[in-house]
Amino acid sequence: MVDSYRHKGLRRALVKKIKEKGIHDEKVLEAINQVPRHFFLDTAFLEKSYEDIAFPIEEGQTISQPFTVAFQTQLLDVKKGDKILEIGTGSGYQCCVLLELGARVFTIEYNERLSKNARILLGKMGYQAKFFCGDGSKGLPAFAPYDKILVTAGAPVVPQALKDQLAIGGCLVIPVGDHKLQKMLKITRISETGFEEESFQNFKFVPLLGEYGWK
Ligand code: SAM
């Protein structure tokens, strides 16, 4: 795995592009600048790694578009030491961006092979996260509460289980909609029973499967 001068140049150009598209959090931009995205794609697609596009990975899944990763990360407003649950490990790329920001990441993936591949790759890259394989639509109650929860697949509704696993003051970022389009929501837990919801632009994600996802 080589992160050459050329890759770094392509990455800087990508960061410039997503900044022009509206990502203003310098810490998020720097995290994107640090993570070698080409490590997550097959070597045959090196040229695609630093285009602002989602890209197919194994098992019919996708690595999210860099703008989308940056947008969700910016909404999370990650603080050093935040305990974050990521639902949908996929390639592991988003997880690295969160780790670059100093978060402690618990990441859960439905697909066993993807989970294993991400665990191996992140290990080789020197990143440390806690990997789980299972239905993340139910969250990961054994380790709750979380300061932040990030869902990287499109949900039909906001699972109550995820809201219940937020710490007070914590937030959940989740795309919710139908199979074609999902609205990005940020839900903040303001008290034991109180939640505030903010709504942002539309995105297109692969479906969140499982008990509280698409059947
Ligand atoms: N965050 C990933 C990355 O950086 O590559 C992109 C994730 S991809 C857009 C969505 C992922 O969510 C897929 O890998 C899919 O298998 C996973 N997924 C779907 N439903 C899930 C569930 N109920 N629990 C955990 N993972 C799920």
Tab-separated table of C-alpha atoms and ligand atoms in Angstrom:
chain	number	residue	atom	x	y	z
A	1	MET	CA	0.000	0.000	0.000
A	2	VAL	CA	1.681	3.159	-1.217
A	3	ASP	CA	0.457	6.685	-0.644
A	4	SER	CA	2.515	8.529	-3.244
A	5	TYR	CA	3.039	12.211	-3.914
A	6	ARG	CA	0.604	11.837	-6.817
A	7	HIS	CA	-2.122	10.346	-4.607
A	8	LYS	CA	-1.659	13.165	-2.116
A	9	GLY	CA	-2.030	15.724	-4.932
A	10	LEU	CA	-5.230	14.067	-6.166
A	11	ARG	CA	-6.541	14.055	-2.599
A	12	ARG	CA	-5.852	17.764	-2.144
A	13	ALA	CA	-7.764	18.436	-5.375
A	14	LEU	CA	-10.687	16.363	-4.049
A	15	VAL	CA	-10.692	18.327	-0.797
A	16	LYS	CA	-10.789	21.578	-2.786
A	17	LYS	CA	-13.758	20.259	-4.770
A	18	ILE	CA	-15.832	19.264	-1.733
A	19	LYS	CA	-15.002	22.587	-0.089
A	20	GLU	CA	-16.392	24.348	-3.170
A	21	LYS	CA	-19.508	22.195	-2.826
A	22	GLY	CA	-20.110	23.577	0.678
A	23	ILE	CA	-18.099	21.635	3.257
A	24	HIS	CA	-16.692	24.331	5.541
A	25	ASP	CA	-15.442	22.421	8.610
A	26	GLU	CA	-11.647	22.577	8.273
A	27	LYS	CA	-11.161	19.591	10.591
A	28	VAL	CA	-13.380	17.439	8.384
A	29	LEU	CA	-11.572	18.610	5.248
A	30	GLU	CA	-8.215	17.797	6.857
A	31	ALA	CA	-9.445	14.317	7.858
A	32	ILE	CA	-10.487	13.658	4.227
A	33	ASN	CA	-7.064	14.923	3.190
A	34	GLN	CA	-5.382	12.411	5.501
A	35	VAL	CA	-7.168	9.173	4.549
A	36	PRO	CA	-5.829	7.432	1.423
A	37	ARG	CA	-9.134	6.599	-0.297
A	38	HIS	CA	-7.374	4.581	-3.023
A	39	PHE	CA	-6.596	1.899	-0.400
A	40	PHE	CA	-10.329	1.106	-0.285
A	41	LEU	CA	-10.858	0.528	-4.013
A	42	ASP	CA	-9.512	-2.198	-6.232
A	43	THR	CA	-6.146	-1.104	-7.705
A	44	ALA	CA	-7.722	-1.205	-11.193
A	45	PHE	CA	-9.834	1.804	-10.190
A	46	LEU	CA	-7.088	4.015	-8.854
A	47	GLU	CA	-8.135	6.895	-11.105
A	48	LYS	CA	-11.664	6.781	-9.667
A	49	SER	CA	-10.521	6.958	-6.038
A	50	TYR	CA	-10.253	10.721	-5.976
A	51	GLU	CA	-13.296	11.571	-8.036
A	52	ASP	CA	-16.211	12.814	-5.981
A	53	ILE	CA	-18.338	9.763	-6.695
A	54	ALA	CA	-19.675	6.735	-4.836
A	55	PHE	CA	-18.068	3.550	-6.134
A	56	PRO	CA	-18.956	-0.154	-6.077
A	57	ILE	CA	-17.033	-2.326	-3.616
A	58	GLU	CA	-17.494	-6.050	-2.995
A	59	GLU	CA	-20.786	-7.767	-2.156
A	60	GLY	CA	-22.852	-5.320	-4.254
A	61	GLN	CA	-22.202	-2.463	-1.822
A	62	THR	CA	-20.668	0.980	-2.262
A	63	ILE	CA	-18.066	3.250	-0.753
A	64	SER	CA	-19.956	6.527	-0.245
A	65	GLN	CA	-19.230	9.658	-2.260
A	66	PRO	CA	-16.557	11.787	-0.515
A	67	PHE	CA	-18.946	14.771	-0.397
A	68	THR	CA	-21.515	12.586	1.383
A	69	VAL	CA	-18.930	11.310	3.866
A	70	ALA	CA	-17.841	14.899	4.542
A	71	PHE	CA	-21.449	16.136	4.822
A	72	GLN	CA	-22.454	13.476	7.349
A	73	THR	CA	-19.224	13.938	9.303
A	74	GLN	CA	-19.693	17.706	9.414
A	75	LEU	CA	-23.234	17.250	10.765
A	76	LEU	CA	-21.903	14.950	13.501
A	77	ASP	CA	-19.614	17.734	14.768
A	78	VAL	CA	-17.088	15.192	16.054
A	79	LYS	CA	-15.120	16.106	19.198
A	80	LYS	CA	-11.931	14.311	20.242
A	81	GLY	CA	-12.837	11.307	22.365
A	82	ASP	CA	-16.478	11.124	21.170
A	83	LYS	CA	-17.849	7.596	21.340
A	84	ILE	CA	-19.414	7.012	17.928
A	85	LEU	CA	-21.485	4.142	16.576
A	86	GLU	CA	-21.253	3.823	12.790
A	87	ILE	CA	-23.923	1.648	11.162
A	88	GLY	CA	-22.720	0.286	7.804
A	89	THR	CA	-18.945	-0.229	7.956
A	90	GLY	CA	-18.798	-0.979	4.214
A	91	SER	CA	-15.227	-0.417	3.045
A	92	GLY	CA	-14.177	1.172	6.354
A	93	TYR	CA	-13.397	4.538	4.732
A	94	GLN	CA	-15.896	6.624	6.719
A	95	CYS	CA	-14.686	4.917	9.878
A	96	CYS	CA	-11.125	6.153	9.160
A	97	VAL	CA	-12.378	9.712	8.697
A	98	LEU	CA	-14.024	9.533	12.145
A	99	LEU	CA	-10.855	8.058	13.663
A	100	GLU	CA	-8.776	10.863	12.108
A	101	LEU	CA	-10.997	13.282	14.040
A	102	GLY	CA	-10.084	11.573	17.293
A	103	ALA	CA	-13.328	9.627	17.808
A	104	ARG	CA	-13.609	6.199	19.431
A	105	VAL	CA	-15.500	4.230	16.817
A	106	PHE	CA	-17.765	1.211	17.147
A	107	THR	CA	-18.709	0.130	13.631
A	108	ILE	CA	-21.267	-2.489	12.698
A	109	GLU	CA	-21.780	-4.125	9.286
A	110	TYR	CA	-24.436	-6.606	8.166
A	111	ASN	CA	-22.212	-8.312	5.614
A	112	GLU	CA	-19.657	-10.618	7.211
A	113	ARG	CA	-17.146	-10.461	4.376
A	114	LEU	CA	-17.142	-6.651	4.231
A	115	SER	CA	-16.757	-6.431	7.995
A	116	LYS	CA	-13.799	-8.809	7.951
A	117	ASN	CA	-12.120	-7.049	5.006
A	118	ALA	CA	-12.492	-3.637	6.653
A	119	ARG	CA	-11.099	-4.965	9.946
A	120	ILE	CA	-8.038	-6.365	8.165
A	121	LEU	CA	-7.460	-3.262	6.021
A	122	LEU	CA	-7.790	-0.779	8.880
A	123	GLY	CA	-5.450	-2.942	10.957
A	124	LYS	CA	-2.829	-2.783	8.193
A	125	MET	CA	-3.286	0.983	7.945
A	126	GLY	CA	-2.765	1.342	11.692
A	127	TYR	CA	-6.298	2.474	12.569
A	128	GLN	CA	-8.067	1.084	15.620
A	129	ALA	CA	-11.825	0.662	15.780
A	130	LYS	CA	-14.173	-1.886	17.313
A	131	PHE	CA	-15.733	-4.014	14.565
A	132	PHE	CA	-19.055	-5.834	14.834
A	133	CYS	CA	-21.017	-7.913	12.395
A	134	GLY	CA	-24.817	-7.906	12.674
A	135	ASP	CA	-28.012	-5.926	12.272
A	136	GLY	CA	-27.107	-2.318	13.034
A	137	SER	CA	-30.705	-1.144	12.522
A	138	LYS	CA	-31.105	-2.207	16.174
A	139	GLY	CA	-27.948	-0.306	17.148
A	140	LEU	CA	-25.426	-1.911	19.442
A	141	PRO	CA	-27.121	-1.713	22.857
A	142	ALA	CA	-24.368	-3.556	24.722
A	143	PHE	CA	-22.050	-0.538	24.411
A	144	ALA	CA	-24.627	2.299	24.567
A	145	PRO	CA	-24.915	5.199	25.174
A	146	TYR	CA	-23.106	6.862	22.270
A	147	ASP	CA	-22.236	10.533	21.843
A	148	LYS	CA	-22.947	10.224	18.150
A	149	ILE	CA	-24.579	7.638	15.886
A	150	LEU	CA	-24.024	7.678	12.126
A	151	VAL	CA	-26.086	5.603	9.721
A	152	THR	CA	-24.506	5.195	6.278
A	153	ALA	CA	-27.407	3.386	4.584
A	154	GLY	CA	-30.890	4.681	3.735
A	155	ALA	CA	-33.576	3.898	6.325
A	156	PRO	CA	-37.371	3.813	5.841
A	157	VAL	CA	-37.906	5.382	9.297
A	158	VAL	CA	-35.802	6.542	12.231
A	159	PRO	CA	-35.372	3.438	14.414
A	160	GLN	CA	-36.445	4.236	17.992
A	161	ALA	CA	-33.704	1.832	19.167
A	162	LEU	CA	-31.060	4.221	17.804
A	163	LYS	CA	-32.600	7.257	19.527
A	164	ASP	CA	-32.691	5.282	22.782
A	165	GLN	CA	-28.955	4.553	22.499
A	166	LEU	CA	-27.956	8.227	22.300
A	167	ALA	CA	-26.405	9.959	25.278
A	168	ILE	CA	-28.236	13.128	26.361
A	169	GLY	CA	-26.748	15.902	24.225
A	170	GLY	CA	-25.764	13.343	21.603
A	171	CYS	CA	-26.954	13.194	17.996
A	172	LEU	CA	-27.938	10.741	15.312
A	173	VAL	CA	-27.278	11.438	11.622
A	174	ILE	CA	-29.396	9.253	9.363
A	175	PRO	CA	-30.703	9.360	5.778
A	176	VAL	CA	-34.445	8.558	5.749
A	177	GLY	CA	-36.736	8.094	2.776
A	178	ASP	CA	-37.753	5.605	0.107
A	179	HIS	CA	-35.534	3.440	-2.108
A	180	LYS	CA	-34.846	6.287	-4.551
A	181	LEU	CA	-34.034	9.259	-2.328
A	182	GLN	CA	-33.439	9.950	1.331
A	183	LYS	CA	-33.423	13.168	3.341
A	184	MET	CA	-30.512	13.631	5.697
A	185	LEU	CA	-31.751	14.054	9.265
A	186	LYS	CA	-29.907	15.111	12.400
A	187	ILE	CA	-31.678	14.152	15.607
A	188	THR	CA	-30.351	15.545	18.867
A	189	ARG	CA	-31.314	14.104	22.237
A	190	ILE	CA	-31.975	17.131	24.408
A	191	SER	CA	-33.304	15.275	27.482
A	192	GLU	CA	-34.298	11.775	28.596
A	193	THR	CA	-37.458	11.946	26.472
A	194	GLY	CA	-36.868	15.022	24.285
A	195	PHE	CA	-35.435	15.017	20.752
A	196	GLU	CA	-34.925	17.815	18.224
A	197	GLU	CA	-34.930	17.065	14.515
A	198	GLU	CA	-33.227	19.018	11.729
A	199	SER	CA	-33.637	18.160	8.080
A	200	PHE	CA	-31.102	18.681	5.274
A	201	GLN	CA	-30.744	17.902	1.572
A	202	ASN	CA	-31.528	14.673	-0.267
A	203	PHE	CA	-29.026	11.879	-0.910
A	204	LYS	CA	-29.143	8.432	-2.460
A	205	PHE	CA	-27.892	5.565	-0.298
A	206	VAL	CA	-28.034	1.780	-0.517
A	207	PRO	CA	-30.841	0.467	1.726
A	208	LEU	CA	-30.494	-0.107	5.442
A	209	LEU	CA	-31.564	-3.728	5.908
A	210	GLY	CA	-32.648	-5.533	9.054
A	211	GLU	CA	-35.380	-5.435	11.652
A	212	TYR	CA	-35.870	-1.632	11.610
A	213	GLY	CA	-34.681	-1.187	8.018
A	214	TRP	CA	-36.000	-2.510	4.719
A	215	LYS	CA	-37.054	-6.151	4.985
B	1	SAM	N1	-19.544	3.733	5.457
B	1	SAM	C1	-19.202	2.935	4.306
B	1	SAM	C2	-17.866	3.284	3.727
B	1	SAM	O1	-17.218	4.209	4.207
B	1	SAM	O2	-17.464	2.569	2.804
B	1	SAM	C3	-20.253	2.989	3.230
B	1	SAM	C4	-21.409	2.188	3.600
B	1	SAM	S1	-22.441	1.596	2.331
B	1	SAM	C5	-23.047	3.059	1.610
B	1	SAM	C6	-23.750	0.996	3.394
B	1	SAM	C7	-23.395	-0.238	4.158
B	1	SAM	O3	-24.436	-0.498	5.089
B	1	SAM	C8	-23.257	-1.490	3.306
B	1	SAM	O4	-21.986	-2.037	3.475
B	1	SAM	C9	-24.336	-2.420	3.851
B	1	SAM	O5	-23.963	-3.778	3.844
B	1	SAM	C10	-24.506	-1.893	5.267
B	1	SAM	N2	-25.784	-2.212	5.911
B	1	SAM	C11	-27.025	-2.256	5.392
B	1	SAM	N3	-27.924	-2.572	6.335
B	1	SAM	C12	-27.238	-2.751	7.496
B	1	SAM	C13	-27.605	-3.106	8.835
B	1	SAM	N4	-28.869	-3.347	9.191
B	1	SAM	N5	-26.618	-3.195	9.749
B	1	SAM	C14	-25.329	-2.952	9.418
B	1	SAM	N6	-24.931	-2.627	8.184
B	1	SAM	C15	-25.867	-2.516	7.221
